[in-house]
Amino acid sequence: MQDYYAARATEYDKVYAKPERQADLRQIEQWLPGVLAGRSVLEVACGTGYWTQFFAPRCTRIVAIDSAPETIQIAKSRVPPEKVEFVVGDAYSLPPQPKPLSAGFAGFWWSHVPRTRVGEFLRGFHAALEPGAPVVLLDNRFVPGSSTPITEQDAAGNTYQTRLLSDGTSYRVLKNFPSERELLAAVSPFATGVRYHEWEYFWALEYVTAAP
Ligand SMILES: C[S@@+](CC[C@H](N)C(=O)[O-])C[C@H]1O[C@@H](n2cnc3c(N)ncnc32)[C@H](O)[C@@H]1O
């Protein structure tokens, strides 16, 4: 998957131009910055910084991590450099922070986490945040006709899509579409005040980190 996103970096943002998703995107762009306002934010898998650009103006500081230098390069052009520290790193082994951050965000990352690694990711993510930190996890719902079809499912229940880039190269990409119930069960050990939001094309979990 890391090779895929490195190769896709320059065409990644086409996904945000799908006409049928525009109304949902405008609503989320309005909503998300308010949840993270006034906070120092740890953003995991920031990609090209599409979401970073909306909340950066309202946050005190952002540490934005992605495994692909190619996407980070694009993200850097979108946000004020004095506010955002971009780090090439691994979501499962986050770089240590001098002090915990006061909010967390991961956009379109959960869907790429193998089901067996969800707990590992959440533990590491929450360990880098203060207790009481607001967190938003945002991702896709599967919508026939708009979503790329599922081509495969493995024994653990992970689903996969076959994705084509404009140069014709094809990649098998893990893309899970968890139910509300699965999401709530996964975050409940770490969270209080969990709220599930749903738009036509997207879902989000909003919660506050519990004391360890
Ligand atoms: C679907 S994109 C989401 C990008 C961005 N958050 C957004 O919403 O537009 C997934 C991102 O995860 C990154 N990624 C893949 N594996 C990773 C890992 N192990 N650690 C950190 N980032 C990773 C990819 O480089 C890619 O930018």
mmCIF file of N, CA and C in Angstrom, residues 61-106:
data_model
loop_
_atom_site.group_PDB
_atom_site.id
_atom_site.type_symbol
_atom_site.label_atom_id
_atom_site.label_comp_id
_atom_site.label_asym_id
_atom_site.label_seq_id
_atom_site.Cartn_x
_atom_site.Cartn_y
_atom_site.Cartn_z
ATOM 1 N N ARG A 61 -1.055 23.998 16.774
ATOM 2 C CA ARG A 61 0.120 23.300 16.243
ATOM 3 C C ARG A 61 -0.355 21.963 15.699
ATOM 4 N N ILE A 62 0.341 21.444 14.701
ATOM 5 C CA ILE A 62 -0.029 20.134 14.145
ATOM 6 C C ILE A 62 1.248 19.330 13.920
ATOM 7 N N VAL A 63 1.213 18.073 14.327
ATOM 8 C CA VAL A 63 2.245 17.117 13.921
ATOM 9 C C VAL A 63 1.549 16.169 12.953
ATOM 10 N N ALA A 64 1.980 16.179 11.696
ATOM 11 C CA ALA A 64 1.300 15.416 10.644
ATOM 12 C C ALA A 64 2.250 14.350 10.115
ATOM 13 N N ILE A 65 1.799 13.116 10.190
ATOM 14 C CA ILE A 65 2.676 11.976 9.871
ATOM 15 C C ILE A 65 2.130 11.210 8.680
ATOM 16 N N ASP A 66 3.020 10.835 7.787
ATOM 17 C CA ASP A 66 2.645 9.957 6.674
ATOM 18 C C ASP A 66 3.886 9.166 6.284
ATOM 19 N N SER A 67 3.662 7.981 5.739
ATOM 20 C CA SER A 67 4.815 7.151 5.354
ATOM 21 C C SER A 67 5.392 7.558 4.001
ATOM 22 N N ALA A 68 4.659 8.394 3.236
ATOM 23 C CA ALA A 68 5.119 8.718 1.881
ATOM 24 C C ALA A 68 5.673 10.142 1.797
ATOM 25 N N PRO A 69 6.965 10.301 1.573
ATOM 26 C CA PRO A 69 7.519 11.649 1.388
ATOM 27 C C PRO A 69 6.842 12.376 0.227
ATOM 28 N N GLU A 70 6.375 11.616 -0.776
ATOM 29 C CA GLU A 70 5.755 12.224 -1.965
ATOM 30 C C GLU A 70 4.468 12.964 -1.616
ATOM 31 N N THR A 71 3.658 12.392 -0.692
ATOM 32 C CA THR A 71 2.408 13.076 -0.326
ATOM 33 C C THR A 71 2.712 14.248 0.611
ATOM 34 N N ILE A 72 3.679 14.062 1.494
ATOM 35 C CA ILE A 72 4.044 15.139 2.428
ATOM 36 C C ILE A 72 4.530 16.369 1.660
ATOM 37 N N GLN A 73 5.243 16.134 0.592
ATOM 38 C CA GLN A 73 5.743 17.252 -0.224
ATOM 39 C C GLN A 73 4.581 18.117 -0.711
ATOM 40 N N ILE A 74 3.498 17.481 -1.120
ATOM 41 C CA ILE A 74 2.321 18.228 -1.586
ATOM 42 C C ILE A 74 1.631 18.907 -0.396
ATOM 43 N N ALA A 75 1.530 18.178 0.721
ATOM 44 C CA ALA A 75 0.855 18.740 1.909
ATOM 45 C C ALA A 75 1.550 20.015 2.376
ATOM 46 N N LYS A 76 2.868 20.032 2.282
ATOM 47 C CA LYS A 76 3.633 21.200 2.766
ATOM 48 C C LYS A 76 3.246 22.477 2.051
ATOM 49 N N SER A 77 2.807 22.342 0.801
ATOM 50 C CA SER A 77 2.469 23.549 0.037
ATOM 51 C C SER A 77 1.096 24.094 0.421
ATOM 52 N N ARG A 78 0.371 23.362 1.268
ATOM 53 C CA ARG A 78 -1.023 23.735 1.547
ATOM 54 C C ARG A 78 -1.233 24.435 2.877
ATOM 55 N N VAL A 79 -0.231 24.374 3.754
ATOM 56 C CA VAL A 79 -0.457 24.871 5.117
ATOM 57 C C VAL A 79 0.698 25.771 5.556
ATOM 58 N N PRO A 80 0.433 26.655 6.533
ATOM 59 C CA PRO A 80 1.508 27.537 6.997
ATOM 60 C C PRO A 80 2.632 26.732 7.639
ATOM 61 N N PRO A 81 3.871 26.875 7.152
ATOM 62 C CA PRO A 81 4.955 26.016 7.631
ATOM 63 C C PRO A 81 5.238 26.173 9.112
ATOM 64 N N GLU A 82 4.949 27.356 9.668
ATOM 65 C CA GLU A 82 5.290 27.568 11.078
ATOM 66 C C GLU A 82 4.372 26.773 12.010
ATOM 67 N N LYS A 83 3.255 26.332 11.502
ATOM 68 C CA LYS A 83 2.287 25.644 12.372
ATOM 69 C C LYS A 83 2.383 24.129 12.299
ATOM 70 N N VAL A 84 2.860 23.610 11.186
ATOM 71 C CA VAL A 84 2.755 22.168 10.967
ATOM 72 C C VAL A 84 4.132 21.539 10.834
ATOM 73 N N GLU A 85 4.352 20.534 11.664
ATOM 74 C CA GLU A 85 5.587 19.750 11.552
ATOM 75 C C GLU A 85 5.227 18.459 10.819
ATOM 76 N N PHE A 86 5.784 18.266 9.639
ATOM 77 C CA PHE A 86 5.517 17.048 8.874
ATOM 78 C C PHE A 86 6.610 16.032 9.169
ATOM 79 N N VAL A 87 6.181 14.807 9.385
ATOM 80 C CA VAL A 87 7.129 13.750 9.721
ATOM 81 C C VAL A 87 6.851 12.545 8.825
ATOM 82 N N VAL A 88 7.902 12.027 8.181
ATOM 83 C CA VAL A 88 7.758 10.755 7.469
ATOM 84 C C VAL A 88 7.867 9.669 8.523
ATOM 85 N N GLY A 89 6.799 8.905 8.695
ATOM 86 C CA GLY A 89 6.814 7.920 9.772
ATOM 87 C C GLY A 89 5.722 6.891 9.596
ATOM 88 N N ASP A 90 5.652 6.000 10.572
ATOM 89 C CA ASP A 90 4.769 4.845 10.502
ATOM 90 C C ASP A 90 3.641 4.980 11.527
ATOM 91 N N ALA A 91 2.428 4.843 11.057
ATOM 92 C CA ALA A 91 1.252 4.982 11.921
ATOM 93 C C ALA A 91 1.224 3.951 13.051
ATOM 94 N N TYR A 92 1.909 2.833 12.861
ATOM 95 C CA TYR A 92 1.918 1.786 13.890
ATOM 96 C C TYR A 92 3.074 1.957 14.869
ATOM 97 N N SER A 93 3.941 2.887 14.598
ATOM 98 C CA SER A 93 5.097 3.110 15.469
ATOM 99 C C SER A 93 5.381 4.611 15.427
ATOM 100 N N LEU A 94 4.471 5.360 16.037
ATOM 101 C CA LEU A 94 4.510 6.815 15.897
ATOM 102 C C LEU A 94 5.750 7.392 16.564
ATOM 103 N N PRO A 95 6.328 8.419 15.967
ATOM 104 C CA PRO A 95 7.529 9.007 16.565
ATOM 105 C C PRO A 95 7.209 9.595 17.942
ATOM 106 N N PRO A 96 8.075 9.388 18.935
ATOM 107 C CA PRO A 96 7.795 9.909 20.271
ATOM 108 C C PRO A 96 7.664 11.432 20.245
ATOM 109 N N GLN A 97 6.746 11.960 21.038
ATOM 110 C CA GLN A 97 6.533 13.409 21.122
ATOM 111 C C GLN A 97 7.026 13.890 22.478
ATOM 112 N N PRO A 98 7.588 15.104 22.543
ATOM 113 C CA PRO A 98 8.072 15.620 23.826
ATOM 114 C C PRO A 98 6.948 15.722 24.852
ATOM 115 N N LYS A 99 5.742 16.064 24.391
ATOM 116 C CA LYS A 99 4.584 16.017 25.292
ATOM 117 C C LYS A 99 3.353 15.608 24.496
ATOM 118 N N PRO A 100 2.378 15.001 25.185
ATOM 119 C CA PRO A 100 1.206 14.521 24.444
ATOM 120 C C PRO A 100 0.482 15.662 23.745
ATOM 121 N N LEU A 101 -0.102 15.363 22.603
ATOM 122 C CA LEU A 101 -0.871 16.381 21.880
ATOM 123 C C LEU A 101 -2.303 16.402 22.408
ATOM 124 N N SER A 102 -3.015 17.504 22.126
ATOM 125 C CA SER A 102 -4.325 17.661 22.778
ATOM 126 C C SER A 102 -5.501 17.342 21.857
ATOM 127 N N ALA A 103 -5.230 16.789 20.673
ATOM 128 C CA ALA A 103 -6.309 16.296 19.798
ATOM 129 C C ALA A 103 -5.708 15.339 18.773
ATOM 130 N N GLY A 104 -6.570 14.499 18.199
ATOM 131 C CA GLY A 104 -6.095 13.543 17.186
ATOM 132 C C GLY A 104 -7.034 13.501 15.997
ATOM 133 N N PHE A 105 -6.433 13.283 14.826
ATOM 134 C CA PHE A 105 -7.243 13.154 13.609
ATOM 135 C C PHE A 105 -6.580 12.151 12.676
ATOM 136 N N ALA A 106 -7.402 11.297 12.077
ATOM 137 C CA ALA A 106 -6.916 10.414 11.010
ATOM 138 C C ALA A 106 -8.009 10.329 9.957
#
